[in-house]
Structure formats: C-alpha cells, structure tokens
Amino acid sequence: KGKIALVTGASSGIGAATAKKLAQAGAKVGVAARRVDRLDALVDEIRAAGGEAFAIEMDVTNPDAVRGGVAALVDRYGTLDIVFANAGLMPASDIVSLKVDEWSQMVDVNIKGVLNTVAAALPILTAKKSGHIITTSSIAGRKTVQGLGVYCATKHAVAAFSDTLRMEVGAPYNIRVTCLQPGAVETELFEHVSDKGYREQMEGLKDQMTFLKAEDIGDAVVYALQAPGHVDIAELFIMPTNQAW
Ligand code: NJP
C-alpha cells in the first residue's frame, strides 16, 4: 500500500492484469509499453476503480526511453519501490528456418529490455536501500522446448541475470528480486507467432489444458510483494494444474 510501481509490458496480458492488482492493493502504478491507446484505457479503468496509475510510452529496447520513463514516474510520484520488468515476445520457429530478425527482436526485448529497465531503476532503489524487482522469465527459462530455442535462450538469460542480481542487491541494499516463471497463460503472446504451424500448435494447447489467467499471475506477484521484508520469494514458478510438460 502506498508503494510506487513501474510495470513494463502493461498494455496487455500479464502486465495489464498485474498493474490492476497492484493498484487494487494500493500502489500507484506507471504502466509502460508502446501502445499508448491501450495504456490510456488501462489508466482509465484503474482510476474508475479508485486506483491511481499513469501511462508511460516506452520501447524497452531504447535505453534513453526507459530512463526517461523512469524519470517521469519519479517526477510524478516522488520515488520508485517496485519494478516489474515484464515486456517480452515469443515468435516461435525452428532454428533451421533462420528467422534471424525475430531472434534479434527477442534478444532486444526479452533480454536487453529487462537490462535497460533494471539499469534505469536500480540507482533509485540502491540509494534508498529498499525495493523489489520482479523479472518475467518463463518455464522456458528452466528447460528447453522445440520451436522455442531462441525464446528459451532469452528466458534462461533472464533467470540467470535475476538470480545474480538477487545475490548482489539483497544484503547490501535490502532489495528483493523475484524471477517469475509462468507456464501457459492466456494472453496475446501467441497471436504474434508468425510461423503458422507453431501458432496453430500453440492455439491447440488450449484444448489440452486450462491456461492460467493473467490475473492469476497478478495475484502471485502481489503475494511475493506482500511477503514480510526478510522473505524474498526468489522464484515464482506457476503452472496450470494440467500442464504436463
Ligand atoms: O504477452 P502479451 P504476455 N517495448 O503479448 C510489450 C512472458 N510469458 O502478457 O509495446 C515495450 O499480452 C507489449 O506492449 P506493446 C512473456 O515472455 C508469457 O503473455 O504495447 N514493450 C505487451 O504489453 C513476456 O515476457 C507466458 O506492444 C513491449 C507485452 O510486452 C511476459 O510474460 C508464459 C515491447 C506482451 O504482452 C508478458 O507476456 C511465460 C517493446 N519493444 C512467460 N515489445 C504466456 N503468456 O503463456 C513487446 O512462461 N512489449
């Protein structure tokens, strides 16, 4: 309650749902993404429900834009306490089809986007010796999945980075780090898969299992944030009950 939060990837899916949960729990939330129309609608929804949020247009691949977004948030609300580095994308394909542009995009958003977000926010948290950083990795950051080779690589990178960050900032700076690793969540993630075969395969998963709702992830993030100060939920590995892989 009363905390200031930044959520990237807030224009849809997990980010939007978590921003709403944070606002319901009393945080003031900077909601960041590229699609400003979506962010404006989210801000309206949060405010209509009695919460507080404001929209930050931000491409996480651009370090200057991320620094500017964090500065705007601090300017508006005075400080920063919670950072949810969540923006990401998953254009599945076989490695042999060499969709190198999509690989670069995943490296830029999924890895560099998290690094840019942490780099912009960390000086504020270390200076005040408190805060909580949540990064979005994936079940794909714990194992490998055919068709998701580069995506898995980016999410393993986020997991490795997050755990090292946790070790570095816990004791000296009293900052907690949580690496979020969801299984299948019903969001717009699959809609951006350009490979028709993989997109159909992924859509077909919905017939095999009950996907998590983005709200389930939002609840889990709030749970990690509300743990007592000496407790760091280092990993949030959350699966649909009937996801068998
Ligand atoms: O997907 P979606 P999710 N700069 O497509 C933003 C991970 N995950 O909520 O910029 C800034 O609804 C985009 O905003 P916009 C996944 O890897 C998911 O599922 O307006 N933002 C949108 O808000 C990802 O890391 C599942 O286009 C950029 C958001 O990212 C995170 O969950 C399972 C951007 C994507 O929202 C959220 O994804 C899992 C950029 N350059 C992990 N590019 C799952 N859904 O099953 C994209 O294990 N965004």
PDB file of C-alpha atoms and ligand atoms in Angstrom:
ATOM      1  CA  LYS A   1       0.000   0.000   0.000  1.00  0.00           C
ATOM      2  CA  GLY A   2       1.310   3.456  -0.922  1.00  0.00           C
ATOM      3  CA  LYS A   3       4.154   1.971  -2.970  1.00  0.00           C
ATOM      4  CA  ILE A   4       5.180   3.307  -6.384  1.00  0.00           C
ATOM      5  CA  ALA A   5       5.422   0.679  -9.120  1.00  0.00           C
ATOM      6  CA  LEU A   6       6.639   0.501 -12.706  1.00  0.00           C
ATOM      7  CA  VAL A   7       5.162  -2.236 -14.905  1.00  0.00           C
ATOM      8  CA  THR A   8       6.570  -2.824 -18.394  1.00  0.00           C
ATOM      9  CA  GLY A   9       4.554  -4.749 -20.952  1.00  0.00           C
ATOM     10  CA  ALA A  10       1.474  -3.248 -19.315  1.00  0.00           C
ATOM     11  CA  SER A  11      -0.598  -2.776 -22.469  1.00  0.00           C
ATOM     12  CA  SER A  12      -1.895  -6.356 -22.412  1.00  0.00           C
ATOM     13  CA  GLY A  13      -1.780  -9.760 -20.754  1.00  0.00           C
ATOM     14  CA  ILE A  14       0.253 -10.329 -17.605  1.00  0.00           C
ATOM     15  CA  GLY A  15       1.443  -6.728 -17.319  1.00  0.00           C
ATOM     16  CA  ALA A  16      -2.037  -5.202 -17.589  1.00  0.00           C
ATOM     17  CA  ALA A  17      -3.555  -7.681 -15.128  1.00  0.00           C
ATOM     18  CA  THR A  18      -0.716  -7.196 -12.640  1.00  0.00           C
ATOM     19  CA  ALA A  19      -0.948  -3.404 -12.884  1.00  0.00           C
ATOM     20  CA  LYS A  20      -4.629  -3.650 -11.933  1.00  0.00           C
ATOM     21  CA  LYS A  21      -3.862  -5.961  -9.000  1.00  0.00           C
ATOM     22  CA  LEU A  22      -1.116  -3.624  -7.787  1.00  0.00           C
ATOM     23  CA  ALA A  23      -3.456  -0.639  -7.976  1.00  0.00           C
ATOM     24  CA  GLN A  24      -6.143  -2.594  -6.109  1.00  0.00           C
ATOM     25  CA  ALA A  25      -3.558  -3.304  -3.404  1.00  0.00           C
ATOM     26  CA  GLY A  26      -2.930   0.448  -3.067  1.00  0.00           C
ATOM     27  CA  ALA A  27       0.143   1.030  -5.250  1.00  0.00           C
ATOM     28  CA  LYS A  28       0.455   3.936  -7.675  1.00  0.00           C
ATOM     29  CA  VAL A  29       1.441   2.402 -10.971  1.00  0.00           C
ATOM     30  CA  GLY A  30       3.345   3.663 -14.006  1.00  0.00           C
ATOM     31  CA  VAL A  31       2.094   1.470 -16.832  1.00  0.00           C
ATOM     32  CA  ALA A  32       4.604   1.269 -19.680  1.00  0.00           C
ATOM     33  CA  ALA A  33       4.522  -0.086 -23.241  1.00  0.00           C
ATOM     34  CA  ARG A  34       4.471   1.170 -26.838  1.00  0.00           C
ATOM     35  CA  ARG A  35       0.683   1.073 -27.459  1.00  0.00           C
ATOM     36  CA  VAL A  36      -0.400   4.236 -25.688  1.00  0.00           C
ATOM     37  CA  ASP A  37      -4.084   3.825 -26.551  1.00  0.00           C
ATOM     38  CA  ARG A  38      -4.125   0.576 -24.599  1.00  0.00           C
ATOM     39  CA  LEU A  39      -2.291   2.186 -21.691  1.00  0.00           C
ATOM     40  CA  ASP A  40      -4.713   5.121 -21.596  1.00  0.00           C
ATOM     41  CA  ALA A  41      -7.652   2.714 -21.440  1.00  0.00           C
ATOM     42  CA  LEU A  42      -5.956   0.807 -18.624  1.00  0.00           C
ATOM     43  CA  VAL A  43      -5.307   4.000 -16.675  1.00  0.00           C
ATOM     44  CA  ASP A  44      -8.982   4.964 -17.064  1.00  0.00           C
ATOM     45  CA  GLU A  45     -10.038   1.535 -15.810  1.00  0.00           C
ATOM     46  CA  ILE A  46      -7.711   1.677 -12.800  1.00  0.00           C
ATOM     47  CA  ARG A  47      -8.834   5.194 -11.888  1.00  0.00           C
ATOM     48  CA  ALA A  48     -12.511   4.305 -12.309  1.00  0.00           C
ATOM     49  CA  ALA A  49     -11.949   1.550  -9.758  1.00  0.00           C
ATOM     50  CA  GLY A  50     -10.467   4.072  -7.304  1.00  0.00           C
ATOM     51  CA  GLY A  51      -6.795   3.377  -8.006  1.00  0.00           C
ATOM     52  CA  GLU A  52      -4.002   5.534  -9.374  1.00  0.00           C
ATOM     53  CA  ALA A  53      -1.915   4.984 -12.494  1.00  0.00           C
ATOM     54  CA  PHE A  54      -0.432   6.872 -15.385  1.00  0.00           C
ATOM     55  CA  ALA A  55       0.693   5.875 -18.866  1.00  0.00           C
ATOM     56  CA  ILE A  56       4.333   5.853 -19.944  1.00  0.00           C
ATOM     57  CA  GLU A  57       5.089   5.394 -23.629  1.00  0.00           C
ATOM     58  CA  MET A  58       8.212   3.293 -23.651  1.00  0.00           C
ATOM     59  CA  ASP A  59      10.043   0.969 -26.011  1.00  0.00           C
ATOM     60  CA  VAL A  60      12.144  -1.143 -23.657  1.00  0.00           C
ATOM     61  CA  THR A  61      14.782  -1.703 -26.340  1.00  0.00           C
ATOM     62  CA  ASN A  62      15.655   2.005 -26.180  1.00  0.00           C
ATOM     63  CA  PRO A  63      17.712   2.765 -23.030  1.00  0.00           C
ATOM     64  CA  ASP A  64      17.015   6.505 -23.292  1.00  0.00           C
ATOM     65  CA  ALA A  65      13.266   5.910 -23.487  1.00  0.00           C
ATOM     66  CA  VAL A  66      13.404   3.643 -20.436  1.00  0.00           C
ATOM     67  CA  ARG A  67      15.474   6.152 -18.447  1.00  0.00           C
ATOM     68  CA  GLY A  68      13.038   8.890 -19.478  1.00  0.00           C
ATOM     69  CA  GLY A  69      10.054   6.780 -18.441  1.00  0.00           C
ATOM     70  CA  VAL A  70      11.521   6.061 -15.019  1.00  0.00           C
ATOM     71  CA  ALA A  71      12.348   9.762 -14.585  1.00  0.00           C
ATOM     72  CA  ALA A  72       8.770  10.714 -15.487  1.00  0.00           C
ATOM     73  CA  LEU A  73       7.419   8.228 -12.946  1.00  0.00           C
ATOM     74  CA  VAL A  74       9.677   9.514 -10.174  1.00  0.00           C
ATOM     75  CA  ASP A  75       8.835  13.090 -11.126  1.00  0.00           C
ATOM     76  CA  ARG A  76       5.145  12.337 -10.795  1.00  0.00           C
ATOM     77  CA  TYR A  77       5.026  10.117  -7.712  1.00  0.00           C
ATOM     78  CA  GLY A  78       8.236  11.067  -5.912  1.00  0.00           C
ATOM     79  CA  THR A  79      10.037   7.733  -5.867  1.00  0.00           C
ATOM     80  CA  LEU A  80      10.049   4.143  -7.069  1.00  0.00           C
ATOM     81  CA  ASP A  81       9.619   0.975  -4.980  1.00  0.00           C
ATOM     82  CA  ILE A  82       8.504  -1.859  -7.273  1.00  0.00           C
ATOM     83  CA  VAL A  83       9.834  -2.676 -10.747  1.00  0.00           C
ATOM     84  CA  PHE A  84       8.122  -5.335 -12.854  1.00  0.00           C
ATOM     85  CA  ALA A  85      10.349  -5.904 -15.916  1.00  0.00           C
ATOM     86  CA  ASN A  86       7.822  -7.942 -17.833  1.00  0.00           C
ATOM     87  CA  ALA A  87       7.747  -6.917 -21.510  1.00  0.00           C
ATOM     88  CA  GLY A  88       8.507  -9.801 -23.830  1.00  0.00           C
ATOM     89  CA  LEU A  89       7.598 -11.607 -27.018  1.00  0.00           C
ATOM     90  CA  MET A  90       7.729 -15.160 -28.336  1.00  0.00           C
ATOM     91  CA  PRO A  91       7.773 -15.553 -32.131  1.00  0.00           C
ATOM     92  CA  ALA A  92       8.245 -19.349 -32.271  1.00  0.00           C
ATOM     93  CA  SER A  93      10.068 -21.027 -35.159  1.00  0.00           C
ATOM     94  CA  ASP A  94      12.595 -23.791 -35.802  1.00  0.00           C
ATOM     95  CA  ILE A  95      16.194 -22.637 -35.604  1.00  0.00           C
ATOM     96  CA  VAL A  96      16.888 -24.075 -39.074  1.00  0.00           C
ATOM     97  CA  SER A  97      14.390 -21.648 -40.611  1.00  0.00           C
ATOM     98  CA  LEU A  98      16.833 -18.871 -39.586  1.00  0.00           C
ATOM     99  CA  LYS A  99      14.372 -16.126 -38.725  1.00  0.00           C
ATOM    100  CA  VAL A 100      17.285 -14.020 -37.545  1.00  0.00           C
ATOM    101  CA  ASP A 101      15.276 -10.797 -37.385  1.00  0.00           C
ATOM    102  CA  GLU A 102      12.898 -12.412 -34.903  1.00  0.00           C
ATOM    103  CA  TRP A 103      15.855 -13.750 -32.919  1.00  0.00           C
ATOM    104  CA  SER A 104      17.275 -10.216 -32.667  1.00  0.00           C
ATOM    105  CA  GLN A 105      13.900  -8.865 -31.630  1.00  0.00           C
ATOM    106  CA  MET A 106      13.646 -11.443 -28.828  1.00  0.00           C
ATOM    107  CA  VAL A 107      17.175 -10.697 -27.623  1.00  0.00           C
ATOM    108  CA  ASP A 108      16.434  -6.959 -27.736  1.00  0.00           C
ATOM    109  CA  VAL A 109      13.096  -7.071 -25.907  1.00  0.00           C
ATOM    110  CA  ASN A 110      13.356 -10.132 -23.666  1.00  0.00           C
ATOM    111  CA  ILE A 111      16.956  -9.681 -22.513  1.00  0.00           C
ATOM    112  CA  LYS A 112      18.075  -6.118 -23.232  1.00  0.00           C
ATOM    113  CA  GLY A 113      14.642  -4.764 -22.316  1.00  0.00           C
ATOM    114  CA  VAL A 114      14.984  -6.276 -18.833  1.00  0.00           C
ATOM    115  CA  LEU A 115      18.564  -4.996 -18.533  1.00  0.00           C
ATOM    116  CA  ASN A 116      17.543  -1.494 -19.647  1.00  0.00           C
ATOM    117  CA  THR A 117      14.686  -1.459 -17.148  1.00  0.00           C
ATOM    118  CA  VAL A 118      16.826  -2.644 -14.252  1.00  0.00           C
ATOM    119  CA  ALA A 119      19.629  -0.215 -15.202  1.00  0.00           C
ATOM    120  CA  ALA A 120      17.239   2.737 -15.199  1.00  0.00           C
ATOM    121  CA  ALA A 121      15.586   1.791 -11.907  1.00  0.00           C
ATOM    122  CA  LEU A 122      18.413   0.368  -9.823  1.00  0.00           C
ATOM    123  CA  PRO A 123      20.141   3.630  -8.793  1.00  0.00           C
ATOM    124  CA  ILE A 124      16.876   4.818  -7.215  1.00  0.00           C
ATOM    125  CA  LEU A 125      16.445   1.582  -5.245  1.00  0.00           C
ATOM    126  CA  THR A 126      20.081   1.275  -4.145  1.00  0.00           C
ATOM    127  CA  ALA A 127      20.105   4.920  -2.989  1.00  0.00           C
ATOM    128  CA  LYS A 128      17.117   4.335  -0.699  1.00  0.00           C
ATOM    129  CA  LYS A 129      18.175   0.791   0.232  1.00  0.00           C
ATOM    130  CA  SER A 130      14.796  -0.756  -0.418  1.00  0.00           C
ATOM    131  CA  GLY A 131      12.714  -2.045  -3.266  1.00  0.00           C
ATOM    132  CA  HIS A 132      11.539  -5.111  -5.128  1.00  0.00           C
ATOM    133  CA  ILE A 133      12.408  -6.078  -8.698  1.00  0.00           C
ATOM    134  CA  ILE A 134      10.336  -8.737 -10.467  1.00  0.00           C
ATOM    135  CA  THR A 135      11.525 -10.049 -13.821  1.00  0.00           C
ATOM    136  CA  THR A 136       9.490 -12.172 -16.202  1.00  0.00           C
ATOM    137  CA  SER A 137      11.332 -15.289 -17.260  1.00  0.00           C
ATOM    138  CA  SER A 138       9.287 -18.390 -18.082  1.00  0.00           C
ATOM    139  CA  ILE A 139       9.035 -22.129 -17.732  1.00  0.00           C
ATOM    140  CA  ALA A 140      11.083 -21.750 -20.932  1.00  0.00           C
ATOM    141  CA  GLY A 141      13.798 -20.331 -18.667  1.00  0.00           C
ATOM    142  CA  ARG A 142      14.026 -23.637 -16.794  1.00  0.00           C
ATOM    143  CA  LYS A 143      14.016 -26.094 -19.675  1.00  0.00           C
ATOM    144  CA  THR A 144      14.067 -26.182 -23.482  1.00  0.00           C
ATOM    145  CA  VAL A 145      11.146 -26.526 -25.874  1.00  0.00           C
ATOM    146  CA  GLN A 146      11.435 -27.330 -29.577  1.00  0.00           C
ATOM    147  CA  GLY A 147      10.420 -24.355 -31.698  1.00  0.00           C
ATOM    148  CA  LEU A 148      11.297 -22.007 -28.862  1.00  0.00           C
ATOM    149  CA  GLY A 149      15.099 -22.282 -28.998  1.00  0.00           C
ATOM    150  CA  VAL A 150      15.910 -18.586 -29.023  1.00  0.00           C
ATOM    151  CA  TYR A 151      12.981 -17.727 -26.734  1.00  0.00           C
ATOM    152  CA  CYS A 152      14.251 -20.318 -24.225  1.00  0.00           C
ATOM    153  CA  ALA A 153      17.743 -18.838 -24.502  1.00  0.00           C
ATOM    154  CA  THR A 154      16.428 -15.354 -23.696  1.00  0.00           C
ATOM    155  CA  LYS A 155      14.394 -16.596 -20.740  1.00  0.00           C
ATOM    156  CA  HIS A 156      17.307 -18.635 -19.359  1.00  0.00           C
ATOM    157  CA  ALA A 157      19.308 -15.401 -19.598  1.00  0.00           C
ATOM    158  CA  VAL A 158      16.673 -13.519 -17.594  1.00  0.00           C
ATOM    159  CA  ALA A 159      16.685 -16.261 -14.922  1.00  0.00           C
ATOM    160  CA  ALA A 160      20.489 -16.235 -14.660  1.00  0.00           C
ATOM    161  CA  PHE A 161      20.620 -12.451 -14.521  1.00  0.00           C
ATOM    162  CA  SER A 162      17.856 -12.255 -11.915  1.00  0.00           C
ATOM    163  CA  ASP A 163      19.452 -14.757  -9.553  1.00  0.00           C
ATOM    164  CA  THR A 164      22.804 -12.992  -9.718  1.00  0.00           C
ATOM    165  CA  LEU A 165      21.094  -9.645  -9.199  1.00  0.00           C
ATOM    166  CA  ARG A 166      19.346 -11.095  -6.136  1.00  0.00           C
ATOM    167  CA  MET A 167      22.697 -12.091  -4.632  1.00  0.00           C
ATOM    168  CA  GLU A 168      24.216  -8.669  -5.281  1.00  0.00           C
ATOM    169  CA  VAL A 169      21.431  -6.414  -4.041  1.00  0.00           C
ATOM    170  CA  GLY A 170      19.875  -8.412  -1.189  1.00  0.00           C
ATOM    171  CA  ALA A 171      22.314  -7.935   1.689  1.00  0.00           C
ATOM    172  CA  PRO A 172      23.914  -4.596   0.824  1.00  0.00           C
ATOM    173  CA  TYR A 173      20.811  -2.815  -0.431  1.00  0.00           C
ATOM    174  CA  ASN A 174      17.827  -4.614   1.110  1.00  0.00           C
ATOM    175  CA  ILE A 175      16.350  -5.059  -2.383  1.00  0.00           C
ATOM    176  CA  ARG A 176      14.373  -8.208  -3.153  1.00  0.00           C
ATOM    177  CA  VAL A 177      14.427  -9.879  -6.570  1.00  0.00           C
ATOM    178  CA  THR A 178      11.771 -12.277  -7.795  1.00  0.00           C
ATOM    179  CA  CYS A 179      12.078 -14.197 -11.043  1.00  0.00           C
ATOM    180  CA  LEU A 180       8.634 -15.028 -12.403  1.00  0.00           C
ATOM    181  CA  GLN A 181       8.431 -18.279 -14.379  1.00  0.00           C
ATOM    182  CA  PRO A 182       4.914 -18.994 -15.611  1.00  0.00           C
ATOM    183  CA  GLY A 183       3.646 -21.903 -17.633  1.00  0.00           C
ATOM    184  CA  ALA A 184       0.918 -21.267 -20.209  1.00  0.00           C
ATOM    185  CA  VAL A 185      -1.036 -18.061 -19.571  1.00  0.00           C
ATOM    186  CA  GLU A 186      -3.962 -16.859 -21.674  1.00  0.00           C
ATOM    187  CA  THR A 187      -2.677 -13.594 -23.210  1.00  0.00           C
ATOM    188  CA  GLU A 188      -1.892 -12.136 -26.630  1.00  0.00           C
ATOM    189  CA  LEU A 189       1.557 -13.787 -26.661  1.00  0.00           C
ATOM    190  CA  PHE A 190       0.697 -16.488 -29.216  1.00  0.00           C
ATOM    191  CA  GLU A 191      -1.001 -14.012 -31.577  1.00  0.00           C
ATOM    192  CA  HIS A 192       2.410 -12.668 -32.588  1.00  0.00           C
ATOM    193  CA  VAL A 193       3.804 -16.040 -33.681  1.00  0.00           C
ATOM    194  CA  SER A 194       4.497 -15.586 -37.396  1.00  0.00           C
ATOM    195  CA  ASP A 195       5.042 -19.304 -38.099  1.00  0.00           C
ATOM    196  CA  LYS A 196       1.558 -20.608 -38.975  1.00  0.00           C
ATOM    197  CA  GLY A 197       2.287 -24.189 -37.928  1.00  0.00           C
ATOM    198  CA  TYR A 198       3.581 -23.237 -34.499  1.00  0.00           C
ATOM    199  CA  ARG A 199       0.788 -20.717 -33.980  1.00  0.00           C
ATOM    200  CA  GLU A 200      -1.830 -23.389 -34.658  1.00  0.00           C
ATOM    201  CA  GLN A 201       0.042 -25.833 -32.432  1.00  0.00           C
ATOM    202  CA  MET A 202       0.086 -23.319 -29.597  1.00  0.00           C
ATOM    203  CA  GLU A 203      -3.551 -22.359 -30.029  1.00  0.00           C
ATOM    204  CA  GLY A 204      -4.304 -26.103 -29.937  1.00  0.00           C
ATOM    205  CA  LEU A 205      -2.806 -26.311 -26.452  1.00  0.00           C
ATOM    206  CA  LYS A 206      -5.915 -24.536 -25.198  1.00  0.00           C
ATOM    207  CA  ASP A 207      -7.875 -27.723 -25.914  1.00  0.00           C
ATOM    208  CA  GLN A 208      -5.421 -29.778 -23.870  1.00  0.00           C
ATOM    209  CA  MET A 209      -5.155 -27.732 -20.702  1.00  0.00           C
ATOM    210  CA  THR A 210      -6.727 -24.921 -18.721  1.00  0.00           C
ATOM    211  CA  PHE A 211      -4.416 -21.963 -19.235  1.00  0.00           C
ATOM    212  CA  LEU A 212      -3.628 -19.708 -16.317  1.00  0.00           C
ATOM    213  CA  LYS A 213      -5.377 -16.345 -16.386  1.00  0.00           C
ATOM    214  CA  ALA A 214      -3.206 -13.241 -16.412  1.00  0.00           C
ATOM    215  CA  GLU A 215      -4.956 -12.333 -13.137  1.00  0.00           C
ATOM    216  CA  ASP A 216      -3.518 -15.496 -11.537  1.00  0.00           C
ATOM    217  CA  ILE A 217      -0.050 -14.146 -12.241  1.00  0.00           C
ATOM    218  CA  GLY A 218      -1.023 -10.720 -10.881  1.00  0.00           C
ATOM    219  CA  ASP A 219      -2.160 -12.345  -7.628  1.00  0.00           C
ATOM    220  CA  ALA A 220       1.131 -14.244  -7.367  1.00  0.00           C
ATOM    221  CA  VAL A 221       3.161 -11.074  -7.902  1.00  0.00           C
ATOM    222  CA  VAL A 222       1.195  -9.282  -5.181  1.00  0.00           C
ATOM    223  CA  TYR A 223       1.784 -12.307  -2.910  1.00  0.00           C
ATOM    224  CA  ALA A 224       5.568 -12.044  -3.431  1.00  0.00           C
ATOM    225  CA  LEU A 225       5.480  -8.296  -2.814  1.00  0.00           C
ATOM    226  CA  GLN A 226       3.451  -8.641   0.381  1.00  0.00           C
ATOM    227  CA  ALA A 227       5.754 -11.227   1.966  1.00  0.00           C
ATOM    228  CA  PRO A 228       7.469  -9.975   5.144  1.00  0.00           C
ATOM    229  CA  GLY A 229      10.583  -7.903   4.459  1.00  0.00           C
ATOM    230  CA  HIS A 230      13.050 -10.670   5.382  1.00  0.00           C
ATOM    231  CA  VAL A 231      11.389 -13.068   2.893  1.00  0.00           C
ATOM    232  CA  ASP A 232      12.426 -12.988  -0.760  1.00  0.00           C
ATOM    233  CA  ILE A 233      10.299 -15.215  -2.977  1.00  0.00           C
ATOM    234  CA  ALA A 234      13.267 -15.703  -5.310  1.00  0.00           C
ATOM    235  CA  GLU A 235      11.314 -17.658  -7.921  1.00  0.00           C
ATOM    236  CA  LEU A 236       7.629 -17.763  -8.750  1.00  0.00           C
ATOM    237  CA  PHE A 237       7.184 -20.924 -10.839  1.00  0.00           C
ATOM    238  CA  ILE A 238       3.470 -21.168 -11.601  1.00  0.00           C
ATOM    239  CA  MET A 239       1.883 -23.811 -13.772  1.00  0.00           C
ATOM    240  CA  PRO A 240      -1.598 -24.683 -14.969  1.00  0.00           C
ATOM    241  CA  THR A 241      -2.584 -27.730 -12.930  1.00  0.00           C
ATOM    242  CA  ASN A 242      -2.999 -29.827 -16.056  1.00  0.00           C
ATOM    243  CA  GLN A 243       0.072 -28.645 -17.995  1.00  0.00           C
ATOM    244  CA  ALA A 244       2.055 -31.861 -18.350  1.00  0.00           C
ATOM    245  CA  TRP A 245       5.341 -30.523 -19.759  1.00  0.00           C
TER     246      TRP A 245
HETATM  247  O1  NJP B   1       2.006 -11.341 -23.605  1.00  0.00           O
HETATM  248  P1  NJP B   1       1.309 -10.087 -24.326  1.00  0.00           P
HETATM  249  P2  NJP B   1       2.164 -11.754 -22.061  1.00  0.00           P
HETATM  250  N1  NJP B   1       8.836  -2.270 -25.716  1.00  0.00           N
HETATM  251  O2  NJP B   1       1.662 -10.236 -25.761  1.00  0.00           O
HETATM  252  C1  NJP B   1       5.069  -5.489 -24.542  1.00  0.00           C
HETATM  253  C2  NJP B   1       6.084 -13.883 -20.547  1.00  0.00           C
HETATM  254  N2  NJP B   1       5.447 -15.203 -20.523  1.00  0.00           N
HETATM  255  O3  NJP B   1       1.417 -10.899 -21.149  1.00  0.00           O
HETATM  256  O4  NJP B   1       4.716  -2.348 -26.621  1.00  0.00           O
HETATM  257  C3  NJP B   1       7.935  -2.227 -24.746  1.00  0.00           C
HETATM  258  O5  NJP B   1      -0.125  -9.990 -23.953  1.00  0.00           O
HETATM  259  C4  NJP B   1       3.730  -5.346 -25.241  1.00  0.00           C
HETATM  260  O6  NJP B   1       3.393  -3.961 -25.323  1.00  0.00           O
HETATM  261  P3  NJP B   1       3.411  -3.069 -26.686  1.00  0.00           P
HETATM  262  C5  NJP B   1       6.396 -13.298 -21.895  1.00  0.00           C
HETATM  263  O7  NJP B   1       7.551 -13.835 -22.476  1.00  0.00           O
HETATM  264  C6  NJP B   1       4.206 -15.395 -21.015  1.00  0.00           C
HETATM  265  O8  NJP B   1       1.961 -13.214 -22.015  1.00  0.00           O
HETATM  266  O9  NJP B   1       2.248  -2.149 -26.493  1.00  0.00           O
HETATM  267  N3  NJP B   1       7.003  -3.172 -24.537  1.00  0.00           N
HETATM  268  C7  NJP B   1       2.804  -6.058 -24.274  1.00  0.00           C
HETATM  269  O10 NJP B   1       2.359  -5.161 -23.294  1.00  0.00           O
HETATM  270  C8  NJP B   1       6.551 -11.837 -21.548  1.00  0.00           C
HETATM  271  O11 NJP B   1       7.862 -11.568 -21.090  1.00  0.00           O
HETATM  272  C9  NJP B   1       3.642 -16.659 -20.983  1.00  0.00           C
HETATM  273  O12 NJP B   1       3.275  -3.990 -27.849  1.00  0.00           O
HETATM  274  C10 NJP B   1       6.982  -4.201 -25.386  1.00  0.00           C
HETATM  275  C11 NJP B   1       3.693  -7.109 -23.628  1.00  0.00           C
HETATM  276  O13 NJP B   1       5.067  -6.786 -23.969  1.00  0.00           O
HETATM  277  C12 NJP B   1       5.570 -11.634 -20.394  1.00  0.00           C
HETATM  278  O14 NJP B   1       5.212 -12.957 -19.966  1.00  0.00           O
HETATM  279  C13 NJP B   1       4.326 -17.715 -20.420  1.00  0.00           C
HETATM  280  C14 NJP B   1       7.895  -4.327 -26.441  1.00  0.00           C
HETATM  281  C15 NJP B   1       3.375  -8.501 -24.111  1.00  0.00           C
HETATM  282  O15 NJP B   1       2.084  -8.834 -23.709  1.00  0.00           O
HETATM  283  C16 NJP B   1       4.313 -10.899 -20.754  1.00  0.00           C
HETATM  284  O16 NJP B   1       3.712 -11.506 -21.902  1.00  0.00           O
HETATM  285  C17 NJP B   1       5.580 -17.487 -19.916  1.00  0.00           C
HETATM  286  C18 NJP B   1       8.852  -3.289 -26.593  1.00  0.00           C
HETATM  287  N4  NJP B   1       9.772  -3.312 -27.580  1.00  0.00           N
HETATM  288  C19 NJP B   1       6.127 -16.233 -19.964  1.00  0.00           C
HETATM  289  N5  NJP B   1       7.617  -5.476 -27.119  1.00  0.00           N
HETATM  290  C20 NJP B   1       2.302 -16.946 -21.553  1.00  0.00           C
HETATM  291  N6  NJP B   1       1.514 -15.945 -21.928  1.00  0.00           N
HETATM  292  O17 NJP B   1       1.934 -18.132 -21.677  1.00  0.00           O
HETATM  293  C21 NJP B   1       6.569  -6.042 -26.501  1.00  0.00           C
HETATM  294  O18 NJP B   1       6.244 -18.517 -19.390  1.00  0.00           O
HETATM  295  N7  NJP B   1       6.183  -5.292 -25.450  1.00  0.00           N
END
